[in-house]
């Protein structure tokens, strides 16, 4: 019987999990070295030129983690062994590498890190973790592997892996200082994740300039590019699969918010195409189960009130596209009811996330649902890219309350216990601090409150 755990450990220079953390921290989380030559050479030395199963990459601006999670959940519901690599982590880097929805145990990290570093001592932070994930998954006898890209596509470490398919989530403005000043240049970078050897690509709905970049690259490679909607002139799924794809529009989802329908449909299209290629059986009942059981922290996640603190609503919206998606979750349903109205907001972001553009989207959202609520603005701790609370407060206006820490902010919102949930948004790194303060929340899957008039 196959084990659910990663178990291969080898001796080497790094002896403990803490040794690996020390090495990673020394590399610098935000250190980048563009180019894939180092990754490709490392994979060749380690014999990772092919995976024993289909491998899918998820690329885009927003929704990558959710789409990858839906795809893994679909595979697990069907009884397949699925590995999932995501980023960033909230509390521990073990969250990034998961097989059968179980995190890579700490005792496996030294052996994997040593194997990777023996092949290439100069791997960056993200490259090292990507190689470790590939090694761990290869050893775990997987049926399906899913890799979420990091920053881009052209030089993203995951793009060096032997992939069979790339899924594109919606592409918008983010990381402009690295990827380019507009959507067309950003999409061109992400489109370069495509390469020979893949059997197809799948895309969520895109703005025209993003779709054109994907279509151009796919056409150059003669690679079928499947469109999950009728919005573009892409390839359509086989007619036999179309009725199953429509389940993403109606079935209950484990991740909340209208925008998750797009992510679920992208994942389901990928799943159906893989099943068609591999000859795997799938059916409506099991698809519904997979979509309903998907979970990833920090994506419109509801954490119930506890210990004198109010309920919290956590969302990693950190750019204008993500903030607009969050806004849609506050819209009334068909009956005119809202599922929740926040009683206060805790917001902070990184200085390079264009806060002068992001904050107006947040404030417009609040103006439409709760115009008089306070916005507490802590600094994101231990992050050189963090924006100063005073700078953010000046953009927010009179509703803002700059604070020296997230701890201060959550203490300030205690009086709102019993009212609506407190919304925390603006950065995944802000959520990481929250999960450090409230570790139980990392796995909290509390249901959203009933809709209110």
GROMACS .gro file of C-alpha atoms in nm:
model
  453
    1UNK     CA    1   0.000   0.000   0.000
    2UNK     CA    2   0.137   0.343  -0.091
    3UNK     CA    3   0.226   0.573   0.197
    4UNK     CA    4   0.072   0.919   0.220
    5UNK     CA    5   0.389   1.072   0.359
    6UNK     CA    6   0.721   1.184   0.220
    7UNK     CA    7   0.979   0.958   0.377
    8UNK     CA    8   1.311   0.965   0.191
    9UNK     CA    9   1.581   1.142   0.396
   10UNK     CA   10   1.952   1.157   0.319
   11UNK     CA   11   2.255   1.272   0.513
   12UNK     CA   12   2.432   1.594   0.415
   13UNK     CA   13   2.549   1.934   0.533
   14UNK     CA   14   2.207   2.039   0.668
   15UNK     CA   15   2.112   1.817   0.961
   16UNK     CA   16   1.786   1.962   1.093
   17UNK     CA   17   1.481   2.155   0.976
   18UNK     CA   18   1.617   2.459   1.159
   19UNK     CA   19   1.938   2.427   0.956
   20UNK     CA   20   1.730   2.446   0.639
   21UNK     CA   21   1.540   2.750   0.769
   22UNK     CA   22   1.867   2.922   0.853
   23UNK     CA   23   1.997   2.856   0.503
   24UNK     CA   24   1.672   2.981   0.343
   25UNK     CA   25   1.666   3.294   0.557
   26UNK     CA   26   2.025   3.365   0.458
   27UNK     CA   27   1.925   3.357   0.091
   28UNK     CA   28   1.663   3.627   0.136
   29UNK     CA   29   1.295   3.574   0.058
   30UNK     CA   30   1.285   3.848  -0.206
   31UNK     CA   31   1.621   3.778  -0.370
   32UNK     CA   32   1.581   3.705  -0.742
   33UNK     CA   33   1.829   3.608  -1.010
   34UNK     CA   34   1.656   3.606  -1.349
   35UNK     CA   35   1.713   3.315  -1.584
   36UNK     CA   36   1.635   2.944  -1.590
   37UNK     CA   37   1.979   2.801  -1.671
   38UNK     CA   38   2.055   2.727  -1.306
   39UNK     CA   39   1.721   2.552  -1.254
   40UNK     CA   40   1.745   2.350  -1.574
   41UNK     CA   41   2.099   2.238  -1.492
   42UNK     CA   42   1.994   2.135  -1.142
   43UNK     CA   43   1.697   1.933  -1.267
   44UNK     CA   44   1.916   1.755  -1.522
   45UNK     CA   45   2.177   1.664  -1.260
   46UNK     CA   46   1.903   1.523  -1.038
   47UNK     CA   47   1.738   1.327  -1.318
   48UNK     CA   48   1.418   1.532  -1.296
   49UNK     CA   49   1.368   1.565  -1.669
   50UNK     CA   50   1.031   1.386  -1.661
   51UNK     CA   51   0.771   1.327  -1.394
   52UNK     CA   52   0.600   0.988  -1.365
   53UNK     CA   53   0.258   1.154  -1.398
   54UNK     CA   54   0.091   1.462  -1.545
   55UNK     CA   55   0.231   1.789  -1.408
   56UNK     CA   56   0.031   2.113  -1.421
   57UNK     CA   57   0.156   2.468  -1.369
   58UNK     CA   58  -0.077   2.749  -1.258
   59UNK     CA   59   0.024   3.099  -1.372
   60UNK     CA   60  -0.152   3.435  -1.341
   61UNK     CA   61  -0.196   3.748  -1.134
   62UNK     CA   62  -0.480   3.651  -0.900
   63UNK     CA   63  -0.642   3.320  -0.813
   64UNK     CA   64  -0.338   3.096  -0.864
   65UNK     CA   65  -0.349   2.939  -0.518
   66UNK     CA   66  -0.726   2.890  -0.531
   67UNK     CA   67  -0.718   2.737  -0.880
   68UNK     CA   68  -0.435   2.501  -0.783
   69UNK     CA   69  -0.625   2.404  -0.467
   70UNK     CA   70  -0.945   2.329  -0.659
   71UNK     CA   71  -0.748   2.107  -0.898
   72UNK     CA   72  -0.583   1.917  -0.615
   73UNK     CA   73  -0.918   1.875  -0.438
   74UNK     CA   74  -1.074   1.731  -0.754
   75UNK     CA   75  -0.792   1.477  -0.783
   76UNK     CA   76  -0.817   1.379  -0.417
   77UNK     CA   77  -1.195   1.336  -0.440
   78UNK     CA   78  -1.139   1.088  -0.722
   79UNK     CA   79  -0.890   0.888  -0.514
   80UNK     CA   80  -0.572   1.004  -0.687
   81UNK     CA   81  -0.243   1.090  -0.518
   82UNK     CA   82  -0.194   1.459  -0.581
   83UNK     CA   83   0.100   1.681  -0.489
   84UNK     CA   84   0.056   2.058  -0.454
   85UNK     CA   85   0.325   2.328  -0.445
   86UNK     CA   86   0.211   2.681  -0.355
   87UNK     CA   87   0.349   3.010  -0.227
   88UNK     CA   88   0.391   3.207  -0.017
   89UNK     CA   89   0.351   3.035   0.319
   90UNK     CA   90   0.190   3.189   0.623
   91UNK     CA   91   0.359   3.034   0.926
   92UNK     CA   92   0.599   2.765   0.803
   93UNK     CA   93   0.748   2.685   0.461
   94UNK     CA   94   0.622   2.329   0.513
   95UNK     CA   95   0.284   2.465   0.397
   96UNK     CA   96   0.424   2.508   0.046
   97UNK     CA   97   0.483   2.139  -0.032
   98UNK     CA   98   0.186   1.909   0.022
   99UNK     CA   99   0.109   1.552  -0.083
  100UNK     CA  100  -0.240   1.414  -0.025
  101UNK     CA  101  -0.311   1.746   0.149
  102UNK     CA  102  -0.042   1.676   0.409
  103UNK     CA  103   0.247   1.916   0.453
  104UNK     CA  104   0.601   1.795   0.389
  105UNK     CA  105   0.716   1.690   0.740
  106UNK     CA  106   1.010   1.873   0.891
  107UNK     CA  107   1.224   1.560   0.913
  108UNK     CA  108   1.221   1.529   0.532
  109UNK     CA  109   1.354   1.879   0.469
  110UNK     CA  110   1.729   1.835   0.540
  111UNK     CA  111   1.766   1.539   0.304
  112UNK     CA  112   1.580   1.710   0.021
  113UNK     CA  113   1.766   2.037   0.067
  114UNK     CA  114   2.101   1.859   0.070
  115UNK     CA  115   2.023   1.674  -0.252
  116UNK     CA  116   1.924   2.000  -0.422
  117UNK     CA  117   2.225   2.196  -0.294
  118UNK     CA  118   2.470   1.922  -0.384
  119UNK     CA  119   2.349   1.957  -0.743
  120UNK     CA  120   2.359   2.340  -0.735
  121UNK     CA  121   2.480   2.534  -0.428
  122UNK     CA  122   2.371   2.867  -0.577
  123UNK     CA  123   1.994   2.813  -0.584
  124UNK     CA  124   1.784   3.108  -0.472
  125UNK     CA  125   1.513   3.081  -0.205
  126UNK     CA  126   1.231   3.002  -0.447
  127UNK     CA  127   1.448   2.785  -0.670
  128UNK     CA  128   1.558   2.570  -0.377
  129UNK     CA  129   1.202   2.517  -0.257
  130UNK     CA  130   1.087   2.436  -0.611
  131UNK     CA  131   1.359   2.173  -0.656
  132UNK     CA  132   1.282   2.027  -0.312
  133UNK     CA  133   0.915   2.002  -0.405
  134UNK     CA  134   0.999   1.827  -0.732
  135UNK     CA  135   1.225   1.579  -0.551
  136UNK     CA  136   0.970   1.512  -0.277
  137UNK     CA  137   0.686   1.458  -0.523
  138UNK     CA  138   0.894   1.236  -0.749
  139UNK     CA  139   0.970   1.008  -0.455
  140UNK     CA  140   0.606   0.991  -0.340
  141UNK     CA  141   0.461   0.794  -0.634
  142UNK     CA  142   0.215   1.066  -0.742
  143UNK     CA  143  -0.072   1.051  -0.991
  144UNK     CA  144  -0.091   1.428  -1.048
  145UNK     CA  145   0.136   1.722  -0.961
  146UNK     CA  146   0.034   2.087  -0.942
  147UNK     CA  147   0.284   2.373  -0.923
  148UNK     CA  148   0.178   2.730  -0.855
  149UNK     CA  149   0.412   2.978  -1.022
  150UNK     CA  150   0.569   3.249  -0.812
  151UNK     CA  151   0.614   3.594  -0.961
  152UNK     CA  152   0.589   3.551  -1.335
  153UNK     CA  153   0.625   3.292  -1.608
  154UNK     CA  154   0.924   3.357  -1.834
  155UNK     CA  155   1.187   3.315  -1.562
  156UNK     CA  156   0.978   3.156  -1.289
  157UNK     CA  157   1.152   2.855  -1.138
  158UNK     CA  158   0.844   2.638  -1.193
  159UNK     CA  159   0.868   2.703  -1.569
  160UNK     CA  160   1.188   2.496  -1.581
  161UNK     CA  161   1.000   2.186  -1.463
  162UNK     CA  162   0.890   1.912  -1.707
  163UNK     CA  163   0.529   2.026  -1.730
  164UNK     CA  164   0.237   1.891  -1.932
  165UNK     CA  165  -0.008   2.180  -1.901
  166UNK     CA  166  -0.024   2.543  -1.791
  167UNK     CA  167  -0.340   2.700  -1.649
  168UNK     CA  168  -0.369   3.078  -1.670
  169UNK     CA  169  -0.575   3.257  -1.408
  170UNK     CA  170  -0.686   3.618  -1.474
  171UNK     CA  171  -0.390   3.842  -1.559
  172UNK     CA  172  -0.375   4.202  -1.439
  173UNK     CA  173  -0.135   4.462  -1.306
  174UNK     CA  174   0.109   4.342  -1.039
  175UNK     CA  175   0.488   4.325  -1.003
  176UNK     CA  176   0.517   4.594  -1.270
  177UNK     CA  177   0.872   4.676  -1.160
  178UNK     CA  178   0.979   4.328  -1.272
  179UNK     CA  179   0.728   4.210  -1.534
  180UNK     CA  180   0.648   4.529  -1.723
  181UNK     CA  181   0.438   4.846  -1.703
  182UNK     CA  182   0.114   4.723  -1.860
  183UNK     CA  183  -0.108   4.417  -1.893
  184UNK     CA  184   0.024   4.330  -2.239
  185UNK     CA  185   0.386   4.307  -2.122
  186UNK     CA  186   0.290   4.122  -1.803
  187UNK     CA  187   0.083   3.873  -2.003
  188UNK     CA  188   0.370   3.823  -2.248
  189UNK     CA  189   0.596   3.732  -1.956
  190UNK     CA  190   0.342   3.487  -1.819
  191UNK     CA  191   0.274   3.342  -2.165
  192UNK     CA  192   0.641   3.245  -2.185
  193UNK     CA  193   0.568   2.977  -1.927
  194UNK     CA  194   0.441   2.775  -2.224
  195UNK     CA  195   0.696   2.550  -2.391
  196UNK     CA  196   0.730   2.253  -2.620
  197UNK     CA  197   0.632   1.920  -2.470
  198UNK     CA  198   0.306   2.039  -2.318
  199UNK     CA  199  -0.016   1.891  -2.453
  200UNK     CA  200  -0.234   2.198  -2.394
  201UNK     CA  201  -0.300   2.517  -2.198
  202UNK     CA  202  -0.615   2.640  -2.024
  203UNK     CA  203  -0.712   3.000  -1.959
  204UNK     CA  204  -0.966   3.178  -1.746
  205UNK     CA  205  -1.136   3.483  -1.901
  206UNK     CA  206  -0.878   3.751  -1.982
  207UNK     CA  207  -0.881   4.114  -2.089
  208UNK     CA  208  -0.817   4.134  -2.467
  209UNK     CA  209  -0.449   4.231  -2.448
  210UNK     CA  210  -0.375   3.943  -2.210
  211UNK     CA  211  -0.561   3.689  -2.423
  212UNK     CA  212  -0.375   3.808  -2.734
  213UNK     CA  213  -0.040   3.747  -2.565
  214UNK     CA  214  -0.140   3.395  -2.459
  215UNK     CA  215  -0.287   3.316  -2.799
  216UNK     CA  216   0.024   3.439  -2.979
  217UNK     CA  217   0.259   3.223  -2.770
  218UNK     CA  218   0.036   2.916  -2.791
  219UNK     CA  219   0.008   2.963  -3.167
  220UNK     CA  220   0.386   2.979  -3.204
  221UNK     CA  221   0.414   2.646  -3.023
  222UNK     CA  222   0.109   2.499  -3.202
  223UNK     CA  223  -0.030   2.432  -2.856
  224UNK     CA  224  -0.409   2.408  -2.806
  225UNK     CA  225  -0.526   2.692  -2.580
  226UNK     CA  226  -0.860   2.610  -2.421
  227UNK     CA  227  -1.091   2.892  -2.317
  228UNK     CA  228  -1.312   2.818  -2.015
  229UNK     CA  229  -1.582   3.053  -2.149
  230UNK     CA  230  -1.703   3.176  -2.483
  231UNK     CA  231  -1.526   3.507  -2.424
  232UNK     CA  232  -1.236   3.425  -2.656
  233UNK     CA  233  -1.180   3.234  -2.976
  234UNK     CA  234  -0.988   2.956  -2.809
  235UNK     CA  235  -1.025   2.580  -2.837
  236UNK     CA  236  -1.342   2.439  -2.684
  237UNK     CA  237  -1.356   2.133  -2.464
  238UNK     CA  238  -1.490   1.816  -2.628
  239UNK     CA  239  -1.869   1.826  -2.630
  240UNK     CA  240  -1.880   1.520  -2.404
  241UNK     CA  241  -1.705   1.721  -2.129
  242UNK     CA  242  -1.899   2.047  -2.155
  243UNK     CA  243  -2.192   1.942  -1.930
  244UNK     CA  244  -1.946   1.852  -1.653
  245UNK     CA  245  -1.762   2.182  -1.693
  246UNK     CA  246  -2.087   2.370  -1.624
  247UNK     CA  247  -2.085   2.227  -1.270
  248UNK     CA  248  -1.836   2.498  -1.177
  249UNK     CA  249  -2.114   2.753  -1.235
  250UNK     CA  250  -2.365   2.595  -0.998
  251UNK     CA  251  -2.209   2.342  -0.757
  252UNK     CA  252  -2.134   2.448  -0.396
  253UNK     CA  253  -1.770   2.556  -0.361
  254UNK     CA  254  -1.541   2.519  -0.063
  255UNK     CA  255  -1.393   2.864  -0.136
  256UNK     CA  256  -1.624   3.161  -0.110
  257UNK     CA  257  -1.688   3.464  -0.330
  258UNK     CA  258  -1.820   3.506  -0.686
  259UNK     CA  259  -1.465   3.523  -0.824
  260UNK     CA  260  -1.405   3.166  -0.710
  261UNK     CA  261  -1.640   3.044  -0.984
  262UNK     CA  262  -1.376   3.152  -1.236
  263UNK     CA  263  -1.100   2.970  -1.047
  264UNK     CA  264  -1.312   2.657  -1.003
  265UNK     CA  265  -1.398   2.650  -1.373
  266UNK     CA  266  -1.034   2.687  -1.476
  267UNK     CA  267  -0.936   2.400  -1.247
  268UNK     CA  268  -1.226   2.184  -1.361
  269UNK     CA  269  -1.142   2.240  -1.728
  270UNK     CA  270  -0.786   2.130  -1.657
  271UNK     CA  271  -0.911   1.826  -1.468
  272UNK     CA  272  -1.146   1.718  -1.748
  273UNK     CA  273  -0.875   1.756  -2.012
  274UNK     CA  274  -0.633   1.549  -1.804
  275UNK     CA  275  -0.897   1.280  -1.751
  276UNK     CA  276  -0.968   1.274  -2.124
  277UNK     CA  277  -0.598   1.239  -2.205
  278UNK     CA  278  -0.515   0.984  -1.934
  279UNK     CA  279  -0.833   0.779  -1.968
  280UNK     CA  280  -0.935   0.852  -1.608
  281UNK     CA  281  -1.300   0.818  -1.512
  282UNK     CA  282  -1.480   1.117  -1.367
  283UNK     CA  283  -1.842   1.188  -1.282
  284UNK     CA  284  -2.072   1.461  -1.157
  285UNK     CA  285  -2.101   1.337  -0.799
  286UNK     CA  286  -1.725   1.317  -0.743
  287UNK     CA  287  -1.663   1.652  -0.913
  288UNK     CA  288  -1.916   1.812  -0.679
  289UNK     CA  289  -1.734   1.657  -0.385
  290UNK     CA  290  -1.398   1.790  -0.502
  291UNK     CA  291  -1.525   2.143  -0.557
  292UNK     CA  292  -1.701   2.151  -0.219
  293UNK     CA  293  -1.400   2.025  -0.021
  294UNK     CA  294  -1.141   2.269  -0.157
  295UNK     CA  295  -0.982   2.487   0.111
  296UNK     CA  296  -0.693   2.731   0.125
  297UNK     CA  297  -0.642   2.985   0.406
  298UNK     CA  298  -0.675   3.357   0.355
  299UNK     CA  299  -0.916   3.353   0.061
  300UNK     CA  300  -1.236   3.511   0.194
  301UNK     CA  301  -1.184   3.292   0.499
  302UNK     CA  302  -1.429   3.335   0.786
  303UNK     CA  303  -1.285   3.284   1.137
  304UNK     CA  304  -1.550   3.266   1.406
  305UNK     CA  305  -1.540   3.490   1.714
  306UNK     CA  306  -1.332   3.343   1.994
  307UNK     CA  307  -1.157   3.451   2.316
  308UNK     CA  308  -1.316   3.793   2.330
  309UNK     CA  309  -1.213   3.877   1.973
  310UNK     CA  310  -1.470   3.940   1.700
  311UNK     CA  311  -1.517   3.721   1.397
  312UNK     CA  312  -1.262   3.791   1.127
  313UNK     CA  313  -1.290   3.779   0.751
  314UNK     CA  314  -0.947   3.722   0.596
  315UNK     CA  315  -0.863   3.792   0.235
  316UNK     CA  316  -0.527   3.823   0.065
  317UNK     CA  317  -0.639   4.091  -0.184
  318UNK     CA  318  -0.318   4.284  -0.248
  319UNK     CA  319  -0.370   4.453  -0.585
  320UNK     CA  320  -0.653   4.637  -0.756
  321UNK     CA  321  -0.774   4.326  -0.941
  322UNK     CA  322  -0.787   4.126  -0.618
  323UNK     CA  323  -0.956   4.410  -0.429
  324UNK     CA  324  -1.228   4.434  -0.693
  325UNK     CA  325  -1.283   4.059  -0.662
  326UNK     CA  326  -1.316   4.102  -0.286
  327UNK     CA  327  -1.566   4.384  -0.344
  328UNK     CA  328  -1.788   4.151  -0.545
  329UNK     CA  329  -1.824   3.925  -0.241
  330UNK     CA  330  -1.998   4.208  -0.053
  331UNK     CA  331  -2.260   4.264  -0.320
  332UNK     CA  332  -2.623   4.173  -0.237
  333UNK     CA  333  -2.751   3.840  -0.364
  334UNK     CA  334  -3.055   3.796  -0.590
  335UNK     CA  335  -3.288   3.860  -0.296
  336UNK     CA  336  -3.115   4.186  -0.207
  337UNK     CA  337  -2.945   4.045   0.103
  338UNK     CA  338  -2.578   4.073   0.196
  339UNK     CA  339  -2.398   3.780   0.351
  340UNK     CA  340  -2.188   4.007   0.571
  341UNK     CA  341  -2.105   4.370   0.635
  342UNK     CA  342  -1.772   4.439   0.809
  343UNK     CA  343  -1.776   4.626   1.138
  344UNK     CA  344  -1.414   4.744   1.096
  345UNK     CA  345  -1.118   4.694   0.864
  346UNK     CA  346  -0.755   4.613   0.932
  347UNK     CA  347  -0.554   4.702   0.622
  348UNK     CA  348  -0.189   4.725   0.532
  349UNK     CA  349   0.014   4.657   0.221
  350UNK     CA  350   0.361   4.662   0.073
  351UNK     CA  351   0.495   4.992  -0.055
  352UNK     CA  352   0.555   4.848  -0.403
  353UNK     CA  353   0.190   4.745  -0.445
  354UNK     CA  354   0.084   5.092  -0.566
  355UNK     CA  355  -0.117   5.181  -0.254
  356UNK     CA  356  -0.230   5.506  -0.418
  357UNK     CA  357  -0.424   5.287  -0.664
  358UNK     CA  358  -0.517   5.002  -0.430
  359UNK     CA  359  -0.662   5.208  -0.143
  360UNK     CA  360  -0.923   5.395  -0.354
  361UNK     CA  361  -1.067   5.059  -0.461
  362UNK     CA  362  -1.090   4.957  -0.095
  363UNK     CA  363  -1.250   5.285   0.008
  364UNK     CA  364  -1.500   5.276  -0.278
  365UNK     CA  365  -1.600   4.928  -0.163
  366UNK     CA  366  -1.646   5.046   0.196
  367UNK     CA  367  -1.837   5.354   0.084
  368UNK     CA  368  -2.097   5.130  -0.075
  369UNK     CA  369  -2.150   4.898   0.221
  370UNK     CA  370  -2.024   5.059   0.545
  371UNK     CA  371  -1.907   5.417   0.487
  372UNK     CA  372  -1.839   5.510   0.849
  373UNK     CA  373  -1.637   5.213   0.975
  374UNK     CA  374  -1.281   5.262   1.104
  375UNK     CA  375  -0.977   5.139   0.913
  376UNK     CA  376  -0.687   5.033   1.136
  377UNK     CA  377  -0.350   5.048   0.961
  378UNK     CA  378  -0.063   4.854   1.122
  379UNK     CA  379   0.281   4.813   0.975
  380UNK     CA  380   0.368   4.470   0.833
  381UNK     CA  381   0.642   4.350   1.066
  382UNK     CA  382   0.990   4.240   0.958
  383UNK     CA  383   0.931   4.319   0.593
  384UNK     CA  384   1.159   4.566   0.416
  385UNK     CA  385   0.891   4.627   0.153
  386UNK     CA  386   0.621   4.725   0.404
  387UNK     CA  387   0.450   5.060   0.355
  388UNK     CA  388   0.456   5.305   0.647
  389UNK     CA  389   0.118   5.323   0.826
  390UNK     CA  390   0.134   5.703   0.821
  391UNK     CA  391   0.172   5.706   0.442
  392UNK     CA  392  -0.122   5.469   0.398
  393UNK     CA  393  -0.332   5.668   0.645
  394UNK     CA  394  -0.283   5.986   0.444
  395UNK     CA  395  -0.431   5.814   0.138
  396UNK     CA  396  -0.719   5.657   0.335
  397UNK     CA  397  -0.822   5.979   0.505
  398UNK     CA  398  -1.007   6.046   0.830
  399UNK     CA  399  -1.120   5.685   0.878
  400UNK     CA  400  -0.759   5.568   0.919
  401UNK     CA  401  -0.594   5.483   1.250
  402UNK     CA  402  -0.221   5.411   1.200
  403UNK     CA  403  -0.081   5.163   1.452
  404UNK     CA  404   0.264   5.018   1.527
  405UNK     CA  405   0.165   4.650   1.497
  406UNK     CA  406  -0.104   4.403   1.400
  407UNK     CA  407  -0.124   4.301   1.766
  408UNK     CA  408  -0.233   4.657   1.848
  409UNK     CA  409  -0.487   4.647   1.567
  410UNK     CA  410  -0.658   4.326   1.679
  411UNK     CA  411  -0.676   4.459   2.033
  412UNK     CA  412  -0.837   4.778   1.902
  413UNK     CA  413  -1.115   4.581   1.730
  414UNK     CA  414  -1.211   4.377   2.038
  415UNK     CA  415  -1.511   4.607   2.109
  416UNK     CA  416  -1.660   4.495   1.776
  417UNK     CA  417  -1.714   4.141   1.910
  418UNK     CA  418  -2.080   4.064   1.854
  419UNK     CA  419  -2.101   4.293   1.550
  420UNK     CA  420  -2.014   4.206   1.194
  421UNK     CA  421  -1.679   4.044   1.115
  422UNK     CA  422  -1.362   4.252   1.100
  423UNK     CA  423  -1.213   4.244   0.752
  424UNK     CA  424  -0.835   4.196   0.730
  425UNK     CA  425  -0.691   4.250   0.382
  426UNK     CA  426  -0.417   4.414   0.179
  427UNK     CA  427  -0.133   4.163   0.191
  428UNK     CA  428  -0.073   3.792   0.237
  429UNK     CA  429   0.214   3.894   0.465
  430UNK     CA  430  -0.035   4.073   0.690
  431UNK     CA  431  -0.239   3.753   0.704
  432UNK     CA  432   0.076   3.559   0.787
  433UNK     CA  433   0.115   3.777   1.095
  434UNK     CA  434  -0.246   3.712   1.187
  435UNK     CA  435  -0.197   3.335   1.162
  436UNK     CA  436   0.113   3.364   1.381
  437UNK     CA  437  -0.098   3.541   1.647
  438UNK     CA  438  -0.391   3.300   1.605
  439UNK     CA  439  -0.248   2.964   1.488
  440UNK     CA  440  -0.585   2.788   1.513
  441UNK     CA  441  -0.717   3.013   1.236
  442UNK     CA  442  -0.479   2.868   0.976
  443UNK     CA  443  -0.703   2.562   0.944
  444UNK     CA  444  -1.036   2.722   1.039
  445UNK     CA  445  -1.304   2.635   0.786
  446UNK     CA  446  -1.593   2.815   0.951
  447UNK     CA  447  -1.898   2.860   0.733
  448UNK     CA  448  -1.993   3.210   0.628
  449UNK     CA  449  -2.281   3.373   0.818
  450UNK     CA  450  -2.629   3.366   0.670
  451UNK     CA  451  -2.726   3.649   0.437
  452UNK     CA  452  -2.871   3.956   0.604
  453UNK     CA  453  -3.119   4.213   0.485
   0.00000   0.00000   0.00000
